[in-house]
Coordinates of C-alpha atoms and ligand atoms in Angstrom, one line a residue:
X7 CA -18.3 4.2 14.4
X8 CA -18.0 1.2 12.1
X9 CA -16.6 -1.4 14.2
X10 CA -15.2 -4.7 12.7
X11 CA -13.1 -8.0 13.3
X12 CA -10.5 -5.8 11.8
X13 CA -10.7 -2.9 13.9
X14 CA -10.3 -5.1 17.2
X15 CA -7.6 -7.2 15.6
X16 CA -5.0 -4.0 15.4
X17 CA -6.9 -1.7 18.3
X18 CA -8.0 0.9 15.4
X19 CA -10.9 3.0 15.5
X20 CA -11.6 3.1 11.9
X21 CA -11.3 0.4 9.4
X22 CA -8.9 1.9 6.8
X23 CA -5.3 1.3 5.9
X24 CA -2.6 3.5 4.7
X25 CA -1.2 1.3 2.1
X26 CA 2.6 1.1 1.9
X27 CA 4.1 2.6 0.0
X28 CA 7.6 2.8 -1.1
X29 CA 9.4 6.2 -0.7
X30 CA 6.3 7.9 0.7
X31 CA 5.2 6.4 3.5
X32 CA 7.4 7.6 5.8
X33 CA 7.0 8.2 10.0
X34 CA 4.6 11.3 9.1
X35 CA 2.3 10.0 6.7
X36 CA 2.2 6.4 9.0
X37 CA 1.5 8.9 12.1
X38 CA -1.1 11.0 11.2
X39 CA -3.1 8.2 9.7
X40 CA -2.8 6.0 12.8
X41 CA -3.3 9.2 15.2
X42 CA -6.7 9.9 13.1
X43 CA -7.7 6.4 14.0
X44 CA -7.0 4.5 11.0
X45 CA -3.9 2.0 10.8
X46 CA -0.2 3.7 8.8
X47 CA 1.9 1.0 7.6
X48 CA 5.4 2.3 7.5
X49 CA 7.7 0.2 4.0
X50 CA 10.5 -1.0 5.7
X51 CA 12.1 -1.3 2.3
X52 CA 12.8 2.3 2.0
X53 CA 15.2 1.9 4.9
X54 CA 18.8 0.4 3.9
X55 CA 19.7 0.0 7.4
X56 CA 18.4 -1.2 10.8
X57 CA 19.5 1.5 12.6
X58 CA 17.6 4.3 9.8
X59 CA 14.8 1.9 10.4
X60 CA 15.4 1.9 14.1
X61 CA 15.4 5.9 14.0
X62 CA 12.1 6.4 11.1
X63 CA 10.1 3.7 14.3
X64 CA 11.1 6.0 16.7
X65 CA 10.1 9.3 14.3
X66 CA 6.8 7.5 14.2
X67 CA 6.0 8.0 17.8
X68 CA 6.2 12.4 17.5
X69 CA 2.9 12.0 15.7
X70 CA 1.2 9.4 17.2
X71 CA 1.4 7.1 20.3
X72 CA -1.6 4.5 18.5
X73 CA -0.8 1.5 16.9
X74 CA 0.5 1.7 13.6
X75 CA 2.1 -1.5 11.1
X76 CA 4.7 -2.2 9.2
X77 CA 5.0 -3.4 5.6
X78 CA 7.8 -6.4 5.3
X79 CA 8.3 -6.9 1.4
X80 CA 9.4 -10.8 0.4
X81 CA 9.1 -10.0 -3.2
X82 CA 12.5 -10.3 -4.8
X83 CA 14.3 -6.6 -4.2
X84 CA 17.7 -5.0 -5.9
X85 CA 18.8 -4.4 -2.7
X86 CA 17.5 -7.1 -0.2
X87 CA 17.2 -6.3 3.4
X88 CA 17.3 -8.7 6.6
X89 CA 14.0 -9.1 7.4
X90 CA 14.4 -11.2 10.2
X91 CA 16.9 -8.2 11.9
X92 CA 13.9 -5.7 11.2
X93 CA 11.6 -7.6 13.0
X94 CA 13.6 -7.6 16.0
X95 CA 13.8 -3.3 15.5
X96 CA 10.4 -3.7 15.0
X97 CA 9.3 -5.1 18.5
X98 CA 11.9 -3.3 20.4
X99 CA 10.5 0.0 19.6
X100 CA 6.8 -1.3 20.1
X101 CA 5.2 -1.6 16.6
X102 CA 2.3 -4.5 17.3
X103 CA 1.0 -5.0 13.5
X104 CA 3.5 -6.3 10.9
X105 CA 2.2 -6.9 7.0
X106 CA 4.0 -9.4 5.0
X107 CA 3.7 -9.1 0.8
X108 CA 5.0 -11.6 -1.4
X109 CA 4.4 -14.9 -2.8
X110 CA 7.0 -17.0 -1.0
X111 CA 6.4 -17.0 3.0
X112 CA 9.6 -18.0 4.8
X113 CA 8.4 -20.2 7.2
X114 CA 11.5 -19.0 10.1
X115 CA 9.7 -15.5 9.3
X116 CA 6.0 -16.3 10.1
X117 CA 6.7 -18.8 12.8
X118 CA 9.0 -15.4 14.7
X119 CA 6.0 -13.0 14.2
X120 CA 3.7 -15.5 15.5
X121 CA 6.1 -16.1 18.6
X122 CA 6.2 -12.5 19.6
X123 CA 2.6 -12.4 19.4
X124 CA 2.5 -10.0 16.5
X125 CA -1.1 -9.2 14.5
X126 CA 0.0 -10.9 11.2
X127 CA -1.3 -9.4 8.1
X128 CA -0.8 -10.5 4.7
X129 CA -1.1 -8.6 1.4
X130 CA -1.2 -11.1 -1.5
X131 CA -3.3 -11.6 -4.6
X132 CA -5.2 -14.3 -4.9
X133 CA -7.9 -16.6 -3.2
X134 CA -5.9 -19.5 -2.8
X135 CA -2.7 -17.3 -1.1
X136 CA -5.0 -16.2 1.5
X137 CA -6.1 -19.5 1.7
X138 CA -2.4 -20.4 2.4
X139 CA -1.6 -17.4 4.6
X140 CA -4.7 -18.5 6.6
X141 CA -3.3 -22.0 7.3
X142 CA 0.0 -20.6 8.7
X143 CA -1.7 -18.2 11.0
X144 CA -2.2 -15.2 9.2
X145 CA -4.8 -13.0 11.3
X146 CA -6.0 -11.0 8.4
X147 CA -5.4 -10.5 4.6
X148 CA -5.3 -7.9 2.2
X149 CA -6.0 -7.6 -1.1
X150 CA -6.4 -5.0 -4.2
X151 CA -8.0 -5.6 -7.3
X152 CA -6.3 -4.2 -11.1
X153 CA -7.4 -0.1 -10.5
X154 CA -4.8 0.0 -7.8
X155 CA -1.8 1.8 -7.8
X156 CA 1.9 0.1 -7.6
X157 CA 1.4 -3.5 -8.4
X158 CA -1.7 -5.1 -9.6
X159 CA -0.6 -9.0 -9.8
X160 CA -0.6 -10.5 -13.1
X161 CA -4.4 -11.7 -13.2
X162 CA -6.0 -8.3 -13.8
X163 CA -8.8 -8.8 -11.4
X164 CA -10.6 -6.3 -9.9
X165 CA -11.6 -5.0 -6.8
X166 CA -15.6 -6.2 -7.3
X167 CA -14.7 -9.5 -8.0
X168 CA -11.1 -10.5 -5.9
X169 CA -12.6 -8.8 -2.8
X170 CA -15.7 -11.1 -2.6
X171 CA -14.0 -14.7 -4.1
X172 CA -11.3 -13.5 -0.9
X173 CA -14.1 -13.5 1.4
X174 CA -15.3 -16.7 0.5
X175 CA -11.9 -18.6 0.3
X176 CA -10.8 -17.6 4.2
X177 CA -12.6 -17.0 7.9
X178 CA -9.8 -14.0 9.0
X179 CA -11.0 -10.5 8.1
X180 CA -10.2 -9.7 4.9
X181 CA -8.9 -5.8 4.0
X182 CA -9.9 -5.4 0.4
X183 CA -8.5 -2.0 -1.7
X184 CA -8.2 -1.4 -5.6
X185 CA -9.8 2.4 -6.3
X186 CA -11.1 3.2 -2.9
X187 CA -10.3 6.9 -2.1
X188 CA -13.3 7.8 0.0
X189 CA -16.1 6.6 1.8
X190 CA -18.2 5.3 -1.3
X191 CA -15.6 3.1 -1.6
X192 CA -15.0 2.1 2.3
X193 CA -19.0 0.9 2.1
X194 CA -18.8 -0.6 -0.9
X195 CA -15.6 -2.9 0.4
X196 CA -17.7 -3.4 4.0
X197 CA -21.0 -5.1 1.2
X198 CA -18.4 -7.1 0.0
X199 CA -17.8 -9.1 3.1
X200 CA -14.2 -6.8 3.6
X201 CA -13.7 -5.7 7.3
X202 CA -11.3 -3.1 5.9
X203 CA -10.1 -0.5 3.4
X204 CA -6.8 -0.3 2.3
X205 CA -6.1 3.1 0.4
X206 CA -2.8 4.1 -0.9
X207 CA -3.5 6.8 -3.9
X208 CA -5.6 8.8 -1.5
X209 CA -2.9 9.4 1.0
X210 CA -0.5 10.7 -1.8
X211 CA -2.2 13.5 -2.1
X212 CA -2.6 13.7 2.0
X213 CA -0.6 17.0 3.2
X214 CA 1.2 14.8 5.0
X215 CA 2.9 13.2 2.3
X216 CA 5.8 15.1 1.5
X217 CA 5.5 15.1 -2.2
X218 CA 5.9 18.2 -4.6
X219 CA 3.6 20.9 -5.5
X220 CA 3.8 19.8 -9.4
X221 CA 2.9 16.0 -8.5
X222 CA -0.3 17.2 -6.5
X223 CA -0.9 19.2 -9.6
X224 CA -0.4 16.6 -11.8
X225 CA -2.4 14.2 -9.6
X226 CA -5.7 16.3 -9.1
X227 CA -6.0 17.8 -12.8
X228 CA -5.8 13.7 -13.7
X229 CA -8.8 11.8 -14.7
X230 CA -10.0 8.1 -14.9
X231 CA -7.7 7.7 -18.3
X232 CA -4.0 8.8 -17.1
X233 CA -3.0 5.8 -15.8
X234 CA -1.7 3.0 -17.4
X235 CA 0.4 -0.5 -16.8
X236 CA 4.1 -1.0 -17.4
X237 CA 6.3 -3.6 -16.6
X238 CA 4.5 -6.5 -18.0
X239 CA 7.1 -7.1 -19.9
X240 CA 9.3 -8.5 -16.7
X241 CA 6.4 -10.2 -14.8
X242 CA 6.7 -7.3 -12.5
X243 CA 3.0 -4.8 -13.9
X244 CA 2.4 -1.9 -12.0
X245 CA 0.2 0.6 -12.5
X246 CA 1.5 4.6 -13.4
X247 CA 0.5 7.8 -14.3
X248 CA 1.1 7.9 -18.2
X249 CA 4.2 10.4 -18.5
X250 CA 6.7 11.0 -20.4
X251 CA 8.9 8.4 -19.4
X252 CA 5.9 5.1 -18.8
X253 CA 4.7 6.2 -22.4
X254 CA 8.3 5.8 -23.3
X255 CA 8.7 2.5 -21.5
X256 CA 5.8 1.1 -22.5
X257 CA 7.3 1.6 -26.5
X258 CA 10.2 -0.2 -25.2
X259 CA 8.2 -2.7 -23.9
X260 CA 6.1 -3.7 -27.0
X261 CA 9.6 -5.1 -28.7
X262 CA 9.6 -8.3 -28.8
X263 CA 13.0 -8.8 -27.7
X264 CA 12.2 -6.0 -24.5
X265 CA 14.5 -7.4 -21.2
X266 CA 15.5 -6.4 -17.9
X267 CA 18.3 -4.5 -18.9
X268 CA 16.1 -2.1 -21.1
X269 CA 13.1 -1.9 -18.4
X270 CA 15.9 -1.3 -15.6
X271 CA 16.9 2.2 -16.2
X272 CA 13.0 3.6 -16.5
X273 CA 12.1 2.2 -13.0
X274 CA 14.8 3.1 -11.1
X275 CA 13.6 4.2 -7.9
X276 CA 16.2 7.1 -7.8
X277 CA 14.0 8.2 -11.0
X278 CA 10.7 7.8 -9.0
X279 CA 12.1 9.8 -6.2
X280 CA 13.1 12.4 -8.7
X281 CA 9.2 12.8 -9.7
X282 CA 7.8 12.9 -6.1
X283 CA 10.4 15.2 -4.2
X284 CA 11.8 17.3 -7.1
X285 CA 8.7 17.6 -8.8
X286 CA 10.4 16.0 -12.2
X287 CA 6.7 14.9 -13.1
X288 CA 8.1 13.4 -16.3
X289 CA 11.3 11.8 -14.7
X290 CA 10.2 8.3 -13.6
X291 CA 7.8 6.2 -13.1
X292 CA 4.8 7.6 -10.4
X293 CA 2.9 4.9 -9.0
X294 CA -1.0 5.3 -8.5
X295 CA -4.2 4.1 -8.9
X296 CA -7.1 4.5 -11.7
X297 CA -9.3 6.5 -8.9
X298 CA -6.7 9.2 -9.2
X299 CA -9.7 10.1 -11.2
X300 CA -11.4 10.5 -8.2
X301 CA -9.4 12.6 -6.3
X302 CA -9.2 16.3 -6.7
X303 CA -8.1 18.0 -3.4
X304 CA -4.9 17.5 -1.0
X305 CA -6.6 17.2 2.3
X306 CA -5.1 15.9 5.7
X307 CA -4.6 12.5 6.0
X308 CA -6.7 12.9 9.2
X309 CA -9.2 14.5 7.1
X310 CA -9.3 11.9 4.6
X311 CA -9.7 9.3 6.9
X312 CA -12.4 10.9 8.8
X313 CA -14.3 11.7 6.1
X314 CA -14.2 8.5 4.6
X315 CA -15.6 7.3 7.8
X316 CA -18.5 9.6 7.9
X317 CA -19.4 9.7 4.4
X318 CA -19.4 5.5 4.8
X319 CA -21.7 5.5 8.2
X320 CA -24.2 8.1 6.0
X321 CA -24.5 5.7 2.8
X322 CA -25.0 2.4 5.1
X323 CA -27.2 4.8 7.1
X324 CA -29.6 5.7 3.8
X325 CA -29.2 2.2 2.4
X326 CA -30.4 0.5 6.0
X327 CA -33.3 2.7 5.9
X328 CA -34.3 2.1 2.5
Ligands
FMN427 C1 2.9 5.4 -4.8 C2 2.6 4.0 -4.3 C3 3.6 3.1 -3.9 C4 3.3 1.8 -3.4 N1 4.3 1.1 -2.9 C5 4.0 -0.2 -2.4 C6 5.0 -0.9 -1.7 O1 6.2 -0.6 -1.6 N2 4.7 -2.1 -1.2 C7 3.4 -2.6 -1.2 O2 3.1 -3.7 -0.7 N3 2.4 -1.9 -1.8 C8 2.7 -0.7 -2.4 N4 1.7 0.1 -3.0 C9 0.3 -0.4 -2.9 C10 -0.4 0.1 -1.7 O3 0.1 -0.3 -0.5 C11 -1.9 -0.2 -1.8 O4 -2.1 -1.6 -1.8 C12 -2.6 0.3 -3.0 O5 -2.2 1.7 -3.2 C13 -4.1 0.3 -2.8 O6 -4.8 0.7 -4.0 P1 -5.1 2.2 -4.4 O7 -3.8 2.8 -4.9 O8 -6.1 2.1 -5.5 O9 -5.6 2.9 -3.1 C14 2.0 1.4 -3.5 C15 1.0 2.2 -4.0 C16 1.3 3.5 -4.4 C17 0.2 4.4 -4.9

């Protein structure tokens, strides 16, 4: 068992995080990574309404009855939702962890998920954020350096570095992420000073994530190379396989007159959606991390966890002794 600040925070038994993330984390992915001991954080983004919010919460509880979290997303979004009415859902149907990312921190939000007596975690990017999230009562943040998938910030730091100047800047536990996929990576995080792992990438190729055959393919023939950033161009980089259509964004983007309105269209996340469910592989943009070089197998997310777990405890084991 690898016990930490972390783990007694959110009533976990194993430091790792299912990262976020948008279309894919859904109520079966969240639930079989809380129910293997490890803490699912549902998007609340992919849900236009409370009430499909409301019903995904509920879904959540066929697969697990531990605690799980839920991602609130305060970055600007094309179609905005109340956050304040989600948090109310949220606590009604007895979610205890809520994870905030974005720069700005609406201070009505983080006072009400203080006043319900809700584990606060925030995902930002930098020292001084967590620094700030600290001060108004954050109990934990996350981080991820550049390999990550989905957004990596606009300061290209990696996990080796942000992970440790995080640790430093704040006293809460710190969840660090950015390439981890197994337990190499979970014990590396824990010698950084991180009381947690966040992976995302791993669990998109966890049989629970209901993704298509092609995209696994795609996913475990690639190697350390196939991914690449797009979006620069908009403030907005996040990190993609390189197909089809981010090769073709990214000669878009090198123009020096490149906008919105010609990003737009690539990124859609009807296009996304048309990779992961349809198998499309060169539709859209696919979001995942540079370890997708490290990942060959689609194993259960209960699996992945556990093994993580185990192949961590064995390393710190061999090292101790040493
Ligand atoms: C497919 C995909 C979608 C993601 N979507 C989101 C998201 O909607 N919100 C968010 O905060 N992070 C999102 N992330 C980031 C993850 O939550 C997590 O921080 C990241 O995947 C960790 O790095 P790793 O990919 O190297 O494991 C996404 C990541 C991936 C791979």
């Amino acid at each position: 068992m690898i016990r930490t600040r972390l783990t007694e925070l959110c009533g976990i038994e194993h430091p790792i995080v299912g990262g976020a993330m948008a279309h894919l984390s859904d109520a079966r992915l969240v639930g079989a990574i809380s129910e293997a001991g490890g803490l699912g954080v549902l998007a609340s983004a992919n849900y236009k309404t409370a009430q499909e919010f409301r019903q995904e919460l509920r879904r959540i509880r066929q697969f697990t009855t531990r605690p799980y979290a839920v991602n609130l997303n305060l970055f600007p979004m094309m179609r905005p939702i109340d956050n304040m009415e989600y948090l109310d859902v949220l606590c009604e149907e007895g979610c205890t962890v809520v994870e905030t990312s974005g720069h700005e921190l609406p201070p009505e939000l983080t006072q009400a998920v203080k006043a319900r007596g809700l584990v606060w975690i925030h995902k930002c990017v930098l020292p001084r954020h967590a620094q700030r999230a600290q001060r108004l009562g954050a109990d934990a943040v996350t981080v991820v350096g550049y390999e990550n998938g989905g957004a990596t910030g606009r300061w290209d730091i990696g996990t080796m570095v942000l992970v440790p100047a995080v640790v430093q800047a704040v006293d809460i536990p710190v969840i660090g992420g950015g390439g981890v996929v197994d337990g190499r990576g979970l014990a590396a995080l824990l010698a950084l000073g991180a009381e947690g792992a966040i992976m995302g990438s791993r669990f998109v190729l966890a049989e629970d994530c209901a993704i298509h055959d092609n995209v696994r393919q795609m996913l475990c023939d690639a190697s350390v190379t196939d991914t690449m950033l797009v979006m620069r161009a908009i403030g907005a980089t996040h990190r993609v396989i390189a197909n089809e259509a981010a090769r073709r964004l990214a000669e878009i983007e090198a123009r020096p007159d490149a906008g919105l309105e010609d990003v737009l269209p690539f990124v859609l996340g009807e296009k996304s959606r048309e990779v992961y469910f349809d198998g499309n592989v060169d539709a859209g943009m696919c979001y995942i991390s540079q370890a997708v070089g490290l990942m060959s197998s689609v194993r259960p997310a209960a699996a992945i966890v556990q093994e993580s777990v185990a192949q961590a405890e064995a390393i710190l084991g061999r090292l101790s002794g040493r």
